[in-house]
XYZ file of C-alpha atoms in Angstrom:
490
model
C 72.226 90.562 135.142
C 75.693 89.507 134.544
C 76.754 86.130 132.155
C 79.466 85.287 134.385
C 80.369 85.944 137.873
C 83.943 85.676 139.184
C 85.569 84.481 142.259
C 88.491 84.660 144.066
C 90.860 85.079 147.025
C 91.879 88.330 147.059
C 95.807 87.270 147.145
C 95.106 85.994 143.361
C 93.403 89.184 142.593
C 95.903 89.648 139.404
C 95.439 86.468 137.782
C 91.108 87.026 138.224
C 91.660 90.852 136.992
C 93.347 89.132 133.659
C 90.518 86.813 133.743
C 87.995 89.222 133.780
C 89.331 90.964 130.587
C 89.951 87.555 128.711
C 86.033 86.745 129.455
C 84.815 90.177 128.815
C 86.097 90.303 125.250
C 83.071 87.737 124.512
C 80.536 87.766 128.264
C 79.197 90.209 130.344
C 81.227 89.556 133.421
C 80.830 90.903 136.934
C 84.139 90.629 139.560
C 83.858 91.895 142.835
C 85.489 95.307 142.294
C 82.054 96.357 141.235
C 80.905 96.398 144.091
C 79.649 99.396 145.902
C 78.619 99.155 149.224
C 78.543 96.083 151.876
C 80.561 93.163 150.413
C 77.892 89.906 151.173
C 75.017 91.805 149.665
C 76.818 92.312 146.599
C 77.822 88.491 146.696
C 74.138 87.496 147.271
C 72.961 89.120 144.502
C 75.679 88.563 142.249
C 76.284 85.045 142.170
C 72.433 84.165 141.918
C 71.718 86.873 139.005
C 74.665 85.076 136.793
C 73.994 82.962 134.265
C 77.570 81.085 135.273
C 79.718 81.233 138.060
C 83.157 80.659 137.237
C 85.589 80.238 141.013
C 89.193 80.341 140.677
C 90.446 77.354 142.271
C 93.200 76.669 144.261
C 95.392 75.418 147.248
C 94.604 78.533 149.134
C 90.833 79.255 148.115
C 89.581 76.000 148.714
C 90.041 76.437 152.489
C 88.495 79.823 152.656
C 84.808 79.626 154.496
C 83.666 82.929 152.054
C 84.457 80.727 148.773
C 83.119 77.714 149.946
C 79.282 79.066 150.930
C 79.843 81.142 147.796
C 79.914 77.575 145.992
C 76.711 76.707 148.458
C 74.963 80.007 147.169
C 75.876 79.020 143.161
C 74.283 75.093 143.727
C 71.509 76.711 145.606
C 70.089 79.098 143.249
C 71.050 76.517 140.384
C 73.979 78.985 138.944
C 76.541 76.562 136.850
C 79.466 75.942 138.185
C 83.222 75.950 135.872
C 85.930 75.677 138.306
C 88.983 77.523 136.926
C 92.109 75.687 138.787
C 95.028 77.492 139.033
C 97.007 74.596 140.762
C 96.872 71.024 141.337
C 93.983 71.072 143.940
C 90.277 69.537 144.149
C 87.198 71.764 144.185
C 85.997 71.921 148.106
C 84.036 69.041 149.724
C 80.641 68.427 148.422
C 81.648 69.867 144.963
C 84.064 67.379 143.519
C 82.005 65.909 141.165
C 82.381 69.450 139.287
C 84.459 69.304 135.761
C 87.199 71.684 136.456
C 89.340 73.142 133.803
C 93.322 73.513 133.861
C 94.160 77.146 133.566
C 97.846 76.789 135.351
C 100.718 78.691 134.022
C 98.328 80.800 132.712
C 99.581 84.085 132.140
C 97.230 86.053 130.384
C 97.623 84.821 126.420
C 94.434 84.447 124.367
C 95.735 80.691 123.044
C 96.385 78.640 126.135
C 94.663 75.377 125.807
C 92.901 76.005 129.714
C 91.260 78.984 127.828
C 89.798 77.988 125.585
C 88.383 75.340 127.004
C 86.969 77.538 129.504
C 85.331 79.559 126.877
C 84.132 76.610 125.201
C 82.322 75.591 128.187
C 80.377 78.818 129.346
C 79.839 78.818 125.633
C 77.680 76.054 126.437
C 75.474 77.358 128.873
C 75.655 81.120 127.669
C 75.168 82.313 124.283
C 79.004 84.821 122.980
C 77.282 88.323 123.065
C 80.198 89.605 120.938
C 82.817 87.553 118.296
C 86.323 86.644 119.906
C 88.487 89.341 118.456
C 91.562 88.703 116.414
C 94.861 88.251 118.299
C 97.933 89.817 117.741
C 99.978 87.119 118.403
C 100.405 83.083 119.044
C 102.896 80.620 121.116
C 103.238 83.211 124.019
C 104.230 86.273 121.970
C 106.748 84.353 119.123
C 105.038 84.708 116.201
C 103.196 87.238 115.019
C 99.854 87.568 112.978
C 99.108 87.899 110.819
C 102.394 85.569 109.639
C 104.317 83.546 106.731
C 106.175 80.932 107.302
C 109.225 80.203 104.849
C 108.642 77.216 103.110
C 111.881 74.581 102.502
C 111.274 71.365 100.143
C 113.446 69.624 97.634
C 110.601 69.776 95.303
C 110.524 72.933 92.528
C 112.940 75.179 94.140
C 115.908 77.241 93.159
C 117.377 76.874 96.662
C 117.595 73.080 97.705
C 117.011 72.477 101.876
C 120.800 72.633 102.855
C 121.437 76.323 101.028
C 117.383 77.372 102.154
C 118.140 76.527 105.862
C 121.684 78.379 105.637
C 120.395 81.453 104.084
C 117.244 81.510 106.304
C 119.652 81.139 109.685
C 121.704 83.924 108.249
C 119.065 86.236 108.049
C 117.446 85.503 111.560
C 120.577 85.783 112.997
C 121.800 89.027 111.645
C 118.401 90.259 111.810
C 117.661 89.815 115.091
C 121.190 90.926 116.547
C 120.721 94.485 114.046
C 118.591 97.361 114.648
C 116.265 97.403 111.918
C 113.047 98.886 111.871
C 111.987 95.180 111.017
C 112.929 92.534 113.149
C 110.768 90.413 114.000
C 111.772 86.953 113.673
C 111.695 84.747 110.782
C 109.716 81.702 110.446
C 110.346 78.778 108.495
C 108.387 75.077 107.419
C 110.537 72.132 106.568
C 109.363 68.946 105.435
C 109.367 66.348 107.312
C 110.247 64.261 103.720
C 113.629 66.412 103.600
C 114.571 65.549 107.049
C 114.651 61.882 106.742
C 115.162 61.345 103.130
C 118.871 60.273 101.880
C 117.850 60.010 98.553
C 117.438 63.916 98.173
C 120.364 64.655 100.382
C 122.900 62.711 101.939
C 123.840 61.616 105.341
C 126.287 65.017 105.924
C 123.988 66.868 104.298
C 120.796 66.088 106.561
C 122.835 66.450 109.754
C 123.879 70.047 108.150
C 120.221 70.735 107.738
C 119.411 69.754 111.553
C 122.258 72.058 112.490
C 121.237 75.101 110.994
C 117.483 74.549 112.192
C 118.432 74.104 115.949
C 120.747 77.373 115.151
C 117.771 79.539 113.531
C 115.381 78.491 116.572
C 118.309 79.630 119.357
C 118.445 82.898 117.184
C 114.858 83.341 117.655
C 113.333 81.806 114.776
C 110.156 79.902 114.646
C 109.764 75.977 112.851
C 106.597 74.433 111.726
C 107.598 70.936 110.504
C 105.195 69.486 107.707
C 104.078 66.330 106.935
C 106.053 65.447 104.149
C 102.940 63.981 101.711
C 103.107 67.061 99.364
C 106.636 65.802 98.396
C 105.689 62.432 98.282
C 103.100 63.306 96.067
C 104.824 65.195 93.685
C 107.800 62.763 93.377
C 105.564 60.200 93.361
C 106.819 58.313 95.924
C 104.814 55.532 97.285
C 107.495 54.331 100.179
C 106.690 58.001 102.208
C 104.996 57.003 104.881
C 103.825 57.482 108.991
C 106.669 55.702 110.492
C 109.264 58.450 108.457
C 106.905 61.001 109.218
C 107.401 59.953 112.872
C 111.087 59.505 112.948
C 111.131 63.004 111.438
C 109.680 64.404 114.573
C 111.971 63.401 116.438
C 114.798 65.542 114.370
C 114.124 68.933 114.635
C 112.950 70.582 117.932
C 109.833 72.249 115.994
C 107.626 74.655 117.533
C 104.364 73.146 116.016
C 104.170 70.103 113.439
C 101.224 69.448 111.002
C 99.576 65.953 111.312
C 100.192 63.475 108.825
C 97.018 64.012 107.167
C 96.903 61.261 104.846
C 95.530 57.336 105.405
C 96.975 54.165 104.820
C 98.209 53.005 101.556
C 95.953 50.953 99.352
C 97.110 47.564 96.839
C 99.370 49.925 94.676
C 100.933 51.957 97.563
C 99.267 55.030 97.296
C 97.887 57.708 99.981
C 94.461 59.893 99.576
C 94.314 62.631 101.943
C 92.331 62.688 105.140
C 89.055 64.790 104.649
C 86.193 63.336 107.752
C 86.434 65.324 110.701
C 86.608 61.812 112.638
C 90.059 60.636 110.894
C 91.357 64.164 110.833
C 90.983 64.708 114.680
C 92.474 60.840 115.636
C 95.241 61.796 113.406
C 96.023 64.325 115.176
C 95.552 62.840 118.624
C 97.428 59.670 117.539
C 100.734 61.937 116.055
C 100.412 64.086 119.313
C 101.327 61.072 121.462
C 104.830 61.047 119.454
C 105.832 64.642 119.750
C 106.257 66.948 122.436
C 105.644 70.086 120.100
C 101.509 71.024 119.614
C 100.381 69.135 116.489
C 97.984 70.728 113.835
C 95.217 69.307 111.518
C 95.618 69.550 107.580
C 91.876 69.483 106.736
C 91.116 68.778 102.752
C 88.400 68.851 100.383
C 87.818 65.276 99.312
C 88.378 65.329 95.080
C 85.770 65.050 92.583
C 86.411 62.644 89.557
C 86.977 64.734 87.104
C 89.510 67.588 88.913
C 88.849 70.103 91.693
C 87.683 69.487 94.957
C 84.055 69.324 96.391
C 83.638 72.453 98.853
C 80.297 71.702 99.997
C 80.814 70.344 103.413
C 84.165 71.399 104.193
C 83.079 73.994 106.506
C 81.401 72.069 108.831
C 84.424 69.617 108.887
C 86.602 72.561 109.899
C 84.219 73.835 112.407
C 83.712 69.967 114.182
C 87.949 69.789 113.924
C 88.346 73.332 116.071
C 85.822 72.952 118.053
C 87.245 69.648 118.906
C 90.649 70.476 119.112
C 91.519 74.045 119.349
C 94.723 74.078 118.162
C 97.500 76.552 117.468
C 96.597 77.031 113.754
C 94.493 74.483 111.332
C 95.624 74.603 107.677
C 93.794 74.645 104.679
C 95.716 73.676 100.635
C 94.819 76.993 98.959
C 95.201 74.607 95.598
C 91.590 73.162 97.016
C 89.997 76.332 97.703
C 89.080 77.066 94.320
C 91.335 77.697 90.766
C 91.545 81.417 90.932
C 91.845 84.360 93.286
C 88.196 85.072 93.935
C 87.378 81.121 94.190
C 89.685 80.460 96.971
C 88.915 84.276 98.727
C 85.526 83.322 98.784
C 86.165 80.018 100.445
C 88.163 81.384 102.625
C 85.367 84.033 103.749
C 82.939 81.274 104.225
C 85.207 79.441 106.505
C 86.216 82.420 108.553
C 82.036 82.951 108.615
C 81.774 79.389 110.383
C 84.624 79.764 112.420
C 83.515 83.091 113.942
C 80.437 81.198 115.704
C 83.387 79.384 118.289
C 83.635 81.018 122.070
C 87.453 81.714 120.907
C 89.524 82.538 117.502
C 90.999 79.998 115.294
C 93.489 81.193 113.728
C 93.686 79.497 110.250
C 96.401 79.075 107.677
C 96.401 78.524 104.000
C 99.312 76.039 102.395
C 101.116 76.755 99.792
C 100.623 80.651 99.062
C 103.662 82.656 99.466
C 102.587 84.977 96.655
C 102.235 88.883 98.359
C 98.733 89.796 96.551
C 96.782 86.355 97.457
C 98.510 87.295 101.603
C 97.293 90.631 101.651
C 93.844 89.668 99.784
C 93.373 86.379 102.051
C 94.319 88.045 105.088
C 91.444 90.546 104.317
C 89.095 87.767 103.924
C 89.688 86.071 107.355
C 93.192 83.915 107.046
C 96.455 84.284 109.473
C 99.067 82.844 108.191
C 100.777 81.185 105.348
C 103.364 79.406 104.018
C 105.012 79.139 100.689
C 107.943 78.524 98.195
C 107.922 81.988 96.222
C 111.021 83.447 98.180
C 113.311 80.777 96.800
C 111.527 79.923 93.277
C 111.302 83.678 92.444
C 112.548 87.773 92.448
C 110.378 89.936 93.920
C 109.712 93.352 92.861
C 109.219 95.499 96.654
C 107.396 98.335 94.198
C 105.057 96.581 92.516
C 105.120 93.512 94.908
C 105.067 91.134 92.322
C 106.841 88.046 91.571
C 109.855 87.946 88.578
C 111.614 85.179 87.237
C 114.615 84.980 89.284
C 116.983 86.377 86.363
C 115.076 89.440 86.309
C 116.915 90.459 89.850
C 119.037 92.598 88.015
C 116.357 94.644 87.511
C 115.704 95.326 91.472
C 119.178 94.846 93.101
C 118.738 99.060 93.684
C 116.034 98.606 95.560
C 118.732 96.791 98.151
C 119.595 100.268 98.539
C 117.131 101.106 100.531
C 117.098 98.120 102.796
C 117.924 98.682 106.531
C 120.223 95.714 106.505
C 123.613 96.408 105.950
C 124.439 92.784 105.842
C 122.439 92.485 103.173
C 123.948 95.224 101.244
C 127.532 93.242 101.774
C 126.670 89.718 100.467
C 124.739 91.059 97.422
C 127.621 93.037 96.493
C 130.040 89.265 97.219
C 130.899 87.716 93.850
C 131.292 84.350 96.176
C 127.643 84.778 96.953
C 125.385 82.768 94.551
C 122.741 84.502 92.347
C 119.830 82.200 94.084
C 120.897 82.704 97.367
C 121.094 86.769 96.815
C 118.163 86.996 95.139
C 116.416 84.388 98.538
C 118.189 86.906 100.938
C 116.652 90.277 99.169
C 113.001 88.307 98.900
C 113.289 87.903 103.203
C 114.198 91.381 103.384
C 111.259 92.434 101.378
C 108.802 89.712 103.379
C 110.019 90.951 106.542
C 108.915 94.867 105.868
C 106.107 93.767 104.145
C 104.685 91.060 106.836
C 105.187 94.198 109.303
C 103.256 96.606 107.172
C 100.416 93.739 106.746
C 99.788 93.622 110.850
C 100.109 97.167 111.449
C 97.342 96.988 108.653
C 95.212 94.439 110.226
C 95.662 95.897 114.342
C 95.056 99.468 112.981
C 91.983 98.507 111.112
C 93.094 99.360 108.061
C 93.174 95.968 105.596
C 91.231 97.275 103.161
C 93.495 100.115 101.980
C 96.647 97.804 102.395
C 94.958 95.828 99.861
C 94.301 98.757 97.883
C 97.728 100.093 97.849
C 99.317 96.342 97.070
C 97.247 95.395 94.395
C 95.373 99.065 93.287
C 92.358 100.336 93.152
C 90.652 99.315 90.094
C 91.680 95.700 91.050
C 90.599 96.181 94.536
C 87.414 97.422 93.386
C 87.151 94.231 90.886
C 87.434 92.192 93.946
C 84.867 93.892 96.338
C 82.622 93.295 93.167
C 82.502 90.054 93.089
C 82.467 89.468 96.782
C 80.490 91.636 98.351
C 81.611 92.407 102.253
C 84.901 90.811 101.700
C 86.646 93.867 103.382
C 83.598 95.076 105.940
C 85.727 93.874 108.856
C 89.162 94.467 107.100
């Protein structure tokens, strides 16, 4: 007895074979090139031995006679019925009152919206028999997992937006037009504080910024915009608010912006952060209406009186926001998750844990950690992505992967040596050539090999001696101790 039985015309037999592999990584799914043997007595027993029939619908099968008493058979026997519409069509007479779900321009990719809200539905009505597994990639094929994103911000950073965005276009665009072992493209997050703000820059100096963003995304490059409240809160700033947060969307063709995750101002002008799964989720429906890039939830840990934040209940307020949503990515502050390593691995653990019970996976990032140990130990426990400040506040050491103060570069500039990138060789070796923006161009170089090594690690199966090898044994060892099963599925 199958979970799910498939139908089709046979002229969209492509698009219902790459169905049938999307619903098999989770369902037990029968199609019709099982059968063996006269084709209506493998229908008849089919469709009324499924727990679910899911038709592809469209212009051209809703006319056929075979697909409409195969909808007949399904009502008759009491089989649920999820449409699958490929087009802009209505189920066939009789069966309109069905709730369809939107799977057109659907090309195969494990994050289109129509997807998962397939999933979500047979979900519903039959139990996952095995976990959604972890994808290779997001947006089509663009980015990568498991993935950092650059961070830019006028706040605590030897490299201030205009010099960041230059060096970081730089890079993608002699990166990508070289032939590197490593060249993926680069990622970046901006704030959406920087972007509007004339205080930190001025007027030439944000229309430089917008430049060199809409140049790194034509060079391949991917943008996640921010929502400008962790600047605001560390300048203290009280007259950051929606409405710039909204104008700011509107300067930078982004490929995915972050809700503004924090509610209205009290008496004295200041913000707490969004933490129900109710405000989170209107937040994000509300800022969607203004952009045409995807928006993603920020989801926090409210903050106890006396410092840290109260982790008991955050899980299920992730779980309620991704089930409700399902977006791209949902982020997490890794300054919430705990104060040290093993706090914040933990909690990140747990919340892959919850997450794994959804008919589809959620990819998840963690803010503000840029650090190489924490990726390669958070990755193991369940995260995707990341962003963070580290390339342009410190020097890292490629051995040891380890982050210097950034007058220690001296120290490493052999290790450019070795780099693949014979542009990069050039403009350390340029006396015009800053010391902050040649030590920011060898940390990319480093990120970019290591980022590679890190999802060969994770699609070969092999996370747990990636961790080993970045961070050693004994310390690897010191971790598994005090969380047990933290790398069983690395």
């Amino acid at each position: 007895m199958a979970d799910i039985c498939i139908s089709y015309k046979s002229e969209e037999r492509e698009i219902a074979r790459a169905l049938f592999e999307e619903l098999s990584k989770l369902w037990d799914v029968w199609w019709d090139e099982f059968i063996v043997g006269p084709y209506d007595k493998a229908i008849e027993k089919a469709i009324p031995d499924a727990k679910c029939f899911v038709p592809i619908l469209s212009i051209l099968s809703r006319e056929s006679e075979d697909v409409k008493d195969e909808y007949r058979l399904a009502k008759q026997c009491e089989v649920p019925i999820i449409p699958a519409a490929i087009d802009e069509c209505n189920a066939p007479i009789g069966f309109g009152g069905l709730s369809k779900v939107n799977l057109e321009n659907w090309d195969g990719e494990e994050d289109h919206p129509g997807i998962r809200t397939l999933k979500s539905k047979i979900e519903q009505i039959v139990p996952m028999r095995k976990m959604p597994p972890r994808p290779d990639t997001i947006n089509g094929g663009k980015i990568k997992l498991p993935n950092l994103f650059h961070s830019v911000s006028s706040f605590e950073t030897r490299l201030d937006p205009p010099d960041a965005t230059r060096i970081l276009n730089l890079f993608e665009k002699e990166n990508m037009g070289s032939e590197s072992t490593f060249s993926d493209s680069t990622s970046l997050l901006i704030s959406a504080y920087d972007l509007v703000y004339g205080n930190k820059q001025n007027d030439k100096e944000l229309k430089f910024i917008k430049s060199a963003l809409d140049s790194f995304r034509r060079n391949g490059g991917a943008i996640l915009l921010d929502s400008g409240n962790y600047e605001a809160a560390r300048f203290n700033d009280t007259e950051w608010s929606h409405e710039k947060y909204l104008s700011a969307l509107s300067l930078t063709n982004a490929d995915w912006a972050f809700s503004f995750d924090y509610g209205e101002a009290d008496e004295d002008g200041k913000r707490t952060p969004l933490t129900t799964s109710d405000d989170i989720i209107e937040g994000v429906v509300r800022d969607q209406l203004y952009s045409p890039c995807p928006i993603n939830p920020i989801i926090h840990a409210p903050a106890l009186p006396n410092g840290g934040h109260k982790l008991e209940g955050l899980n299920e307020v992730i779980l309620e926001v991704a089930r409700t949503l399902q977006p791209a990515f949902l982020a997490v502050p890794e300054r919430e998750l705990g104060p040290g390593l093993i706090e914040a691995t933990k909690a990140i653990q747990n919340i892959r844990k919850t997450l794994s019970g959804l008919p589809f996976y959620q990819p998840l990032h963690i803010l503000g950690t840029g650090d190489p140990w924490r990726i390669a130990v958070f990755t193991a426990a369940g995260a995707d992505s990341f962003d963070g400040l580290e390339w342009s506040r410190y020097c890292v050491d490629a051995n040891q992967r380890l982050l210097h103060h950034i007058q220690h570069f001296d120290f490493f500039t052999w290790q450019i040596e070795h780099s693949e990138r014979d542009f990069l060789k050039q403009a350390i070796k340029n006396d015009k050539v800053g010391l902050a923006a040649k030590v920011g161009l060898h940390n990319l170089d480093f990120y970019a090999g290591f980022c590679t090594e890190l999802r060969d690690a994770t699609n070969e199966g092999q996370l747990a001696r990636f961790v080993e090898r970045v961070i050693g044994e004994r310390n690897s060892k010191h971790i598994e101790q005090n969380i047990p099963g933290v790398f069983s599925n690395a």
